[in-house]
CSV table of C-alpha atoms in Angstrom, one decimal:
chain,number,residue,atom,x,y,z
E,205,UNK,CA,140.8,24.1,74.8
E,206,UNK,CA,137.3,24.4,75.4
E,207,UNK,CA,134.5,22.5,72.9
E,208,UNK,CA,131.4,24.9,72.9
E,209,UNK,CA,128.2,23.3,72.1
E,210,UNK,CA,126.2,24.4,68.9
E,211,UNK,CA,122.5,25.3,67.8
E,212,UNK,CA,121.2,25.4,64.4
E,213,UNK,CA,120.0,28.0,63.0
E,214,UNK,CA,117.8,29.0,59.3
E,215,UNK,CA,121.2,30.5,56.1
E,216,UNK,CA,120.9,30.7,52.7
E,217,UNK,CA,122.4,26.6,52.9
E,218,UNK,CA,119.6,25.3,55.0
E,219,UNK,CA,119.9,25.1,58.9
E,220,UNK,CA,123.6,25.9,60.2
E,221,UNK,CA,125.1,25.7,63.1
E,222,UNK,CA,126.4,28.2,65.1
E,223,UNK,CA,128.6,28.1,68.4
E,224,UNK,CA,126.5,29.2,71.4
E,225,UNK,CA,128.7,31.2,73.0
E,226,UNK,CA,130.0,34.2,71.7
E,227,UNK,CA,133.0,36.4,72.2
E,228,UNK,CA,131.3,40.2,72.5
E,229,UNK,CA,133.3,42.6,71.1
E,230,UNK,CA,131.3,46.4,72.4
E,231,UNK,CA,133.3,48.2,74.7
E,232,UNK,CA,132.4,52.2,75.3
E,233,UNK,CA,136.1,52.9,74.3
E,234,UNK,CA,135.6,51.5,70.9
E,235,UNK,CA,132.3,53.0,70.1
E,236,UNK,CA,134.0,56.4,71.2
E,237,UNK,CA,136.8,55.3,68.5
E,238,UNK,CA,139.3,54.3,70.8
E,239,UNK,CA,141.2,51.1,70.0
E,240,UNK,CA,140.9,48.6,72.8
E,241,UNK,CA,140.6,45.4,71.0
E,242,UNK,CA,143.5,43.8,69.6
E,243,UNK,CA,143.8,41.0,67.4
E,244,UNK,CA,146.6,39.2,69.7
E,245,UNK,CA,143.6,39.2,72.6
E,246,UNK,CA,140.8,37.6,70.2
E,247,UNK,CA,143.3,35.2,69.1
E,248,UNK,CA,143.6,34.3,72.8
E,249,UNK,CA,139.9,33.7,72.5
E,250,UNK,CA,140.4,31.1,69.8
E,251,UNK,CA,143.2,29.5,71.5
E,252,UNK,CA,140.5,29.2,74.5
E,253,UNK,CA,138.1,27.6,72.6
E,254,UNK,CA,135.9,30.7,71.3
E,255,UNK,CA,134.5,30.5,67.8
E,256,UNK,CA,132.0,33.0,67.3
E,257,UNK,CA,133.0,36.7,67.2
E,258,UNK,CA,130.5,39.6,67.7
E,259,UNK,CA,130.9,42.5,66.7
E,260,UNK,CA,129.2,46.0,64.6
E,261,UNK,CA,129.3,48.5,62.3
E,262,UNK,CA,129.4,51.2,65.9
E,263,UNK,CA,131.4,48.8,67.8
E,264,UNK,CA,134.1,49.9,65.6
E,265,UNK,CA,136.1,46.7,66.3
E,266,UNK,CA,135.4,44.6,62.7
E,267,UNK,CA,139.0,45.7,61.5
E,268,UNK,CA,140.8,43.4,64.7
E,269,UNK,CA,137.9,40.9,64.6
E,270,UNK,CA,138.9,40.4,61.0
E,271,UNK,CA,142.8,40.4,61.9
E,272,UNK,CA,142.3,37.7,64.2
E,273,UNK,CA,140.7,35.3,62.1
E,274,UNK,CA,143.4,35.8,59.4
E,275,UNK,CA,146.1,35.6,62.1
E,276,UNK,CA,144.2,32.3,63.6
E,277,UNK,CA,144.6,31.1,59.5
E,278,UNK,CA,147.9,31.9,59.5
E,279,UNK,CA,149.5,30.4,62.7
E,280,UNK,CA,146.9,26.8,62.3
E,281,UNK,CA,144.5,27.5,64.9
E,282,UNK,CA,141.9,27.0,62.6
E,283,UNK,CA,141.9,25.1,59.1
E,284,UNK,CA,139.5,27.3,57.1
E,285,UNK,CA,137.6,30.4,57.3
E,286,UNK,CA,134.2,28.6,57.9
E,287,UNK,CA,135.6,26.9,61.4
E,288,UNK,CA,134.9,31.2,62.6
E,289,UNK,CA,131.1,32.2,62.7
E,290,UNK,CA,130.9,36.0,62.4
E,291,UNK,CA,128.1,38.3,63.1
E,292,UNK,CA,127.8,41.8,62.6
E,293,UNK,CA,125.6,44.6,62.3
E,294,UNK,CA,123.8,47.4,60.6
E,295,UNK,CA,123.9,50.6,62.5
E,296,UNK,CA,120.8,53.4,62.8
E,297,UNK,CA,122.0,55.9,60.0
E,298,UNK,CA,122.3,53.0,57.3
E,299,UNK,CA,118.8,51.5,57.6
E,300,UNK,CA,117.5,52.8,54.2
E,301,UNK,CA,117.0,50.1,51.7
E,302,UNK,CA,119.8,52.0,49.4
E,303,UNK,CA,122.4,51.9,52.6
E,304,UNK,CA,122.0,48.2,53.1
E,305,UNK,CA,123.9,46.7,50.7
E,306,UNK,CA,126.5,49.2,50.9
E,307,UNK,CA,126.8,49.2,54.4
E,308,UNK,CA,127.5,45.3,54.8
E,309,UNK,CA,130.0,46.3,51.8
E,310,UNK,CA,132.0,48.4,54.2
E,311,UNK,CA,131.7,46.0,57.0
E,312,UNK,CA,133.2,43.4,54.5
E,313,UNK,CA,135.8,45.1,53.7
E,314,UNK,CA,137.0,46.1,57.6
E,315,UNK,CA,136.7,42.8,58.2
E,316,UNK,CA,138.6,41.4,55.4
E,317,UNK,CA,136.3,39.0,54.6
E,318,UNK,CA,133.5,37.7,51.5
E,319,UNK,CA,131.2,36.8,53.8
E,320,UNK,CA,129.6,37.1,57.3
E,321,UNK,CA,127.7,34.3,58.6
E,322,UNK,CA,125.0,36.3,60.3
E,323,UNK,CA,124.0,40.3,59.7
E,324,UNK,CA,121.4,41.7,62.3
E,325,UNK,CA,119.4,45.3,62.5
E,326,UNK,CA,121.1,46.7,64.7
E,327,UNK,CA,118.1,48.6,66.6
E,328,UNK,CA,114.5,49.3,65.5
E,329,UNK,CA,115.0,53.1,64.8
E,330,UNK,CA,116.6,55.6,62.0
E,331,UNK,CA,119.5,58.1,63.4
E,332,UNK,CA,120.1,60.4,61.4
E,333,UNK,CA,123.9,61.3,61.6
E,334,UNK,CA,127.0,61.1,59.7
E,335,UNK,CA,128.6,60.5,62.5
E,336,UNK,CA,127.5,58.4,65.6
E,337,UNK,CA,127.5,60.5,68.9
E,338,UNK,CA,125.4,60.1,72.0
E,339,UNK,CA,122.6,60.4,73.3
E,340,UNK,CA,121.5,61.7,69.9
E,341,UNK,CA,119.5,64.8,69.7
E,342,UNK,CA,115.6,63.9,69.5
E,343,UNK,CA,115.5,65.5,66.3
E,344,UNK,CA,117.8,62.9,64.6
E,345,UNK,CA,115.3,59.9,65.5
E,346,UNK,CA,113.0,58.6,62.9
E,347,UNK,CA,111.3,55.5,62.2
E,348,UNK,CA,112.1,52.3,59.9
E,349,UNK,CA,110.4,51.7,56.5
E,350,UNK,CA,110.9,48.2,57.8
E,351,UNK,CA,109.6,46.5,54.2
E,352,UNK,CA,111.9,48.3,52.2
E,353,UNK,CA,115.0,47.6,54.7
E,354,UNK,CA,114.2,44.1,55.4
E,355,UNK,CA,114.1,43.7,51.4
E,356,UNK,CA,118.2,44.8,51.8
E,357,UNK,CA,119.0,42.6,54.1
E,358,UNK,CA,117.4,39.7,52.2
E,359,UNK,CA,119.2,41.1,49.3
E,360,UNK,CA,122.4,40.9,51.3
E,361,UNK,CA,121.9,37.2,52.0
E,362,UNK,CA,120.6,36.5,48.4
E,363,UNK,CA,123.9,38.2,47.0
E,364,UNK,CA,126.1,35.7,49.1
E,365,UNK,CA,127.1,38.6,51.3
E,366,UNK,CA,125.9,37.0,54.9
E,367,UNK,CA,124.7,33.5,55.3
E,368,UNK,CA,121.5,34.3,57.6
E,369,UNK,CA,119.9,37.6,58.4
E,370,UNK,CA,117.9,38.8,61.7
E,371,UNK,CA,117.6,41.3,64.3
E,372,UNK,CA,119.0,43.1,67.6
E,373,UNK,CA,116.7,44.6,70.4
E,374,UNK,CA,112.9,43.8,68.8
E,375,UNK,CA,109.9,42.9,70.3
E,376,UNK,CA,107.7,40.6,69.0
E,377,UNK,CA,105.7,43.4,67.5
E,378,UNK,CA,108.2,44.3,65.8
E,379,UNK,CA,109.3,40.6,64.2
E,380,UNK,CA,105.8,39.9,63.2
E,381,UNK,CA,105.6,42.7,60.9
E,382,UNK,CA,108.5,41.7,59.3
E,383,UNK,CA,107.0,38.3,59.3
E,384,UNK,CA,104.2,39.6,57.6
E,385,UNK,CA,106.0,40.2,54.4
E,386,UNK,CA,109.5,38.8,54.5
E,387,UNK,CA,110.6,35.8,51.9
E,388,UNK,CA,113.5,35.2,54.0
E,389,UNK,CA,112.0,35.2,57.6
E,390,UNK,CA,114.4,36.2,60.9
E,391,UNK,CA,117.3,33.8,62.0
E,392,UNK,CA,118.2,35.7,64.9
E,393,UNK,CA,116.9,38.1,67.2
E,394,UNK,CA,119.9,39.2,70.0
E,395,UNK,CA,118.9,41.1,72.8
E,396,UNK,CA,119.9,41.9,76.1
E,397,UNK,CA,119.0,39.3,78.4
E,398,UNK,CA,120.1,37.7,82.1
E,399,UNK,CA,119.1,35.9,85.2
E,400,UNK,CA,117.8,40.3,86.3
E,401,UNK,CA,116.3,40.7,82.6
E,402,UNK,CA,114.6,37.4,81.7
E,403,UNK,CA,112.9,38.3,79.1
E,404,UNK,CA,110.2,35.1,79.0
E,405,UNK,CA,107.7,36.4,76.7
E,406,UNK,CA,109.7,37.6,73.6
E,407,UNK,CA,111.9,34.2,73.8
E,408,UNK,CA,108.7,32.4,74.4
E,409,UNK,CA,107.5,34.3,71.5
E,410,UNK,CA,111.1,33.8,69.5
E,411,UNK,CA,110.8,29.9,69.8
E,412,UNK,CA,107.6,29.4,68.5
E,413,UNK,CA,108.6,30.8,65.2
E,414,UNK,CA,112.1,29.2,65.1
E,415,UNK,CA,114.4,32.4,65.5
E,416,UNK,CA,117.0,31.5,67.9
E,417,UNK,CA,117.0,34.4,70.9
E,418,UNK,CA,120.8,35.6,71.6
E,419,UNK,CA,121.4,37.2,74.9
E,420,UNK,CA,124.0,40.3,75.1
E,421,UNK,CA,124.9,41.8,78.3
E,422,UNK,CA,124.2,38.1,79.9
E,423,UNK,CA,126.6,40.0,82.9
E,424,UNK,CA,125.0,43.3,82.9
E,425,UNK,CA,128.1,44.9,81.3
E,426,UNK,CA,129.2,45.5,84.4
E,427,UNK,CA,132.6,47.8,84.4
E,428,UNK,CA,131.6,49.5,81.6
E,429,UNK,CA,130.6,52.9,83.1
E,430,UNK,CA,128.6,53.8,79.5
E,431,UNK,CA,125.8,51.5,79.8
E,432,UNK,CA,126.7,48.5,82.2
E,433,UNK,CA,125.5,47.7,85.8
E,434,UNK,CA,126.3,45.5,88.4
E,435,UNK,CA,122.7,44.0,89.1
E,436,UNK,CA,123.7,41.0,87.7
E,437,UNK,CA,127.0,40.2,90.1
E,438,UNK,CA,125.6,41.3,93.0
E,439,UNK,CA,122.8,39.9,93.1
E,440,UNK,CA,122.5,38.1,96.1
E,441,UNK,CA,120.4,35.0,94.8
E,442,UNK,CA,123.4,34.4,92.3
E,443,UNK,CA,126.0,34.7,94.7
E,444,UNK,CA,124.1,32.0,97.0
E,445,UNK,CA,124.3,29.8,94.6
E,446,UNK,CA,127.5,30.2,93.1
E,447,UNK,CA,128.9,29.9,96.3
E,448,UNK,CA,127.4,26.5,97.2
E,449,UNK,CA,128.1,24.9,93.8
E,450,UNK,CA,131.9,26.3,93.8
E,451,UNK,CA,131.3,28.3,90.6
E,452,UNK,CA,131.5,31.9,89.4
E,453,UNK,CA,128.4,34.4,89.7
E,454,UNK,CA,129.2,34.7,86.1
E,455,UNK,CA,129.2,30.9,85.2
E,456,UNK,CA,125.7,30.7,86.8
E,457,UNK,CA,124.4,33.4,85.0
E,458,UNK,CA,126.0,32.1,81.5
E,459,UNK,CA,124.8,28.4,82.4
E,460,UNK,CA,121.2,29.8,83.2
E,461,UNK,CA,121.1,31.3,80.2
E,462,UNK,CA,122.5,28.1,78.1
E,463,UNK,CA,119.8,26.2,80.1
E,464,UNK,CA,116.9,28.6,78.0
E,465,UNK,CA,118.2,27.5,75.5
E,466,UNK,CA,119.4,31.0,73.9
E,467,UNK,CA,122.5,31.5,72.6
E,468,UNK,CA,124.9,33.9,74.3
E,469,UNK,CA,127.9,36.8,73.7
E,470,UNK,CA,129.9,37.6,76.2
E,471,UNK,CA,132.9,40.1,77.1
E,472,UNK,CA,136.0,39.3,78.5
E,473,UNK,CA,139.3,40.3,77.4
E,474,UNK,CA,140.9,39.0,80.7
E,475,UNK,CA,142.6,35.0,79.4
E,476,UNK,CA,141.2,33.4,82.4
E,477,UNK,CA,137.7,34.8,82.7
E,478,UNK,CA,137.2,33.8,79.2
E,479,UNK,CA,138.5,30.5,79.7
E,480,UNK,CA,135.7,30.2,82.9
E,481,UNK,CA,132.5,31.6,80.6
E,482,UNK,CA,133.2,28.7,78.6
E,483,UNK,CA,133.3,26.4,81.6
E,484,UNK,CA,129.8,25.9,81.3
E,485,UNK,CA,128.8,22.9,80.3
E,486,UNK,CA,130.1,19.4,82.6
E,487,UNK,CA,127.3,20.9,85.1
E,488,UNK,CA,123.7,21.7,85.5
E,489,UNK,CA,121.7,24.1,87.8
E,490,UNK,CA,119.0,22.3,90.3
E,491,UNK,CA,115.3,22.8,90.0
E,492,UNK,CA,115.5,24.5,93.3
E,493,UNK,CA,117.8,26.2,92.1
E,494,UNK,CA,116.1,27.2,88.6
E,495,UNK,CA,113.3,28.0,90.9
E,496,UNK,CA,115.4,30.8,92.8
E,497,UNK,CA,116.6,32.6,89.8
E,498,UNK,CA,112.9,32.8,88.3
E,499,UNK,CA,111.9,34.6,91.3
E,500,UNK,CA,114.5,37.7,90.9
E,501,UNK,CA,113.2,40.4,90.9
E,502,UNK,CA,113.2,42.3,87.1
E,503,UNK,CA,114.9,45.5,86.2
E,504,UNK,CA,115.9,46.2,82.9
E,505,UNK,CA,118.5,48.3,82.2
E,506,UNK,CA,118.4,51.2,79.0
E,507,UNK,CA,122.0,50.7,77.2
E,508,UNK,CA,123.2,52.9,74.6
E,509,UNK,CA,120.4,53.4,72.7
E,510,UNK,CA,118.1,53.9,75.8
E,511,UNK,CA,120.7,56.9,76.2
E,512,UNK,CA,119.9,58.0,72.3
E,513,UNK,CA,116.6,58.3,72.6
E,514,UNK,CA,115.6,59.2,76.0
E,515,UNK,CA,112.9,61.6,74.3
E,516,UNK,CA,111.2,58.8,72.3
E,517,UNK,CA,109.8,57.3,75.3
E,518,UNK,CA,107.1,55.8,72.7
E,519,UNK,CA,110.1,53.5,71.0
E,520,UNK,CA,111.6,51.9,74.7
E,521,UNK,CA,107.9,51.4,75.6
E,522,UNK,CA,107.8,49.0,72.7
E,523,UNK,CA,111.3,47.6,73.2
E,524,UNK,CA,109.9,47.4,77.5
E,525,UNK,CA,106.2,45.7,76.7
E,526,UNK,CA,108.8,42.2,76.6
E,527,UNK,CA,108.4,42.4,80.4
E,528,UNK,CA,107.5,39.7,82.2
């Protein structure tokens, strides 16, 4: 079994560590409502070494997520609940300081659980729907009252309900507002980042006021015909160097990013590809070789919500200005 390194981050117990690799738990399937994720294959993840589980409200995968963990209990994988750090999120039609509390309530309770250890904004916008379906009509986007919501999810970690708050997909913009108000500043701020999306200035930006920066799609996503690409494993400069180091494209991308020093959440449901993204660590990339992967040339991607709000051009402009 693989030992996964671990970064401290800001809870309602002082700093706390959290594994830096996570196992990513959105697939198109589930967000459609489809059950792909079983229990049995995240408590393969824990027999590979994972202990850090991402999932969502959307993802629709906090019921098996929870499963596993109980399952992991029961068979001695683990000793306690705490040896699992869980994060999850809260989706675009809850972010109303009312819905908050609520919402992490719900996810509580699919998850079978008293607590998560980290509970992030899912995305800077308002959907209004009862139920999620995209790309979402340009009528049912609205902005955050981001003072009154981030007073929920303070209230959620003040109430013992998640152990550290943050975010998912700001930009520094965004983080300093809430900075400019909050009593319980941003632990986290996850966003998609990889060797094709480097994302320098909001991590720069991250680091300087202590939020750790933790990348999702750190593969592109690729086989998921929703929202991935393949600009990540094809990219020629990766494959160069994966090649003369005897590693995967995707081990090179996952040990770049460790190298940043961000945390990660990766997908893989396949036993031996998981085992690899944790094979990580007994290495290091060159200078030179550093050197080649900051010259790719950057593209990012629009995921899911790109696809919600392809008429609010003024909210991915914000979510873009990151660019290097």
């Amino acid at each position: 079994m693989a030992s996964v390194p671990e970064i401290m981050i800001s809870s309602s117990e002082g700093p706390r560590s959290v594994p830096v690799i996570a196992m990513g738990t959105a697939t198109e399937s589930s967000v459609a409502g489809i059950e792909v994720v079983k229990p049995s294959t995240l408590i393969e993840a824990i027999k590979a070494g994972y202990r850090h589980f991402d999932t969502a409200a959307v993802y629709q995968t906090e019921k098996p997520v929870g499963e596993a963990v109980s399952e992991a209990l029961r068979l001695g994988l683990i000793k306690s609940r705490s040896e699992i750090f869980i994060t999850t999120k809260l989706w675009c039609s809850s972010v109303d300081r009312h819905l908050v509390v609520p919402a992490i309530k719900q996810s509580l309770k699919n998850l079978g659980l008293e607590y998560v250890d980290l509970y992030l904004i899912h995305w800077p916008v308002k959907v209004i729907q009862d139920e999620f379906e995209g790309p979402v009509p340009s009528e049912c986007i609205a902005a955050i009252d981001m003072k009154a919501v981030w007073e929920g999810m303070e209230e959620c970690q003040t109430l013992g309900l998640t152990k550290s708050i943050g975010v998912s997909n700001f930009s520094s913009k965004r983080i300093e507002q809430i900075l400019s108000f909050a009593k319980i500043p941003p632990a986290v701020n996850q966003i998609e980042m990889n060797p094709c999306w480097q994302q320098k200035r909001i991590t720069e930006f991250c680091k300087a006021n202590n939020i750790l920066v933790t990348a999702y799609s750190p593969l592109g996503a690729v086989g998921n015909t929703a929202w991935g690409h393949n600009h990540v494993m094809e990219c020629d400069v990766l494959q160069d160097i994966a090649k003369s180091k005897g590693k995967t494209v995707a081990q090179i991308s996952l040990r770049w990013l460790y190298e940043q020093g961000v945390s990660i959440a990766v997908k893989s449901f396949n036993i031996e590809r998981m085992k690899q993204n944790l094979d990580i660590f007994e290495w290091s990339l060159t200078e030179g070789e550093l050197n080649k992967i900051a010259r790719i040339p950057q593209r990012r991607h629009v995921y899911l919500i790109g696809t919600m709000v392809t008429e609010h051009n003024d909210i991915l402009a914000e979510i873009d200005e990151e660019l290097n």
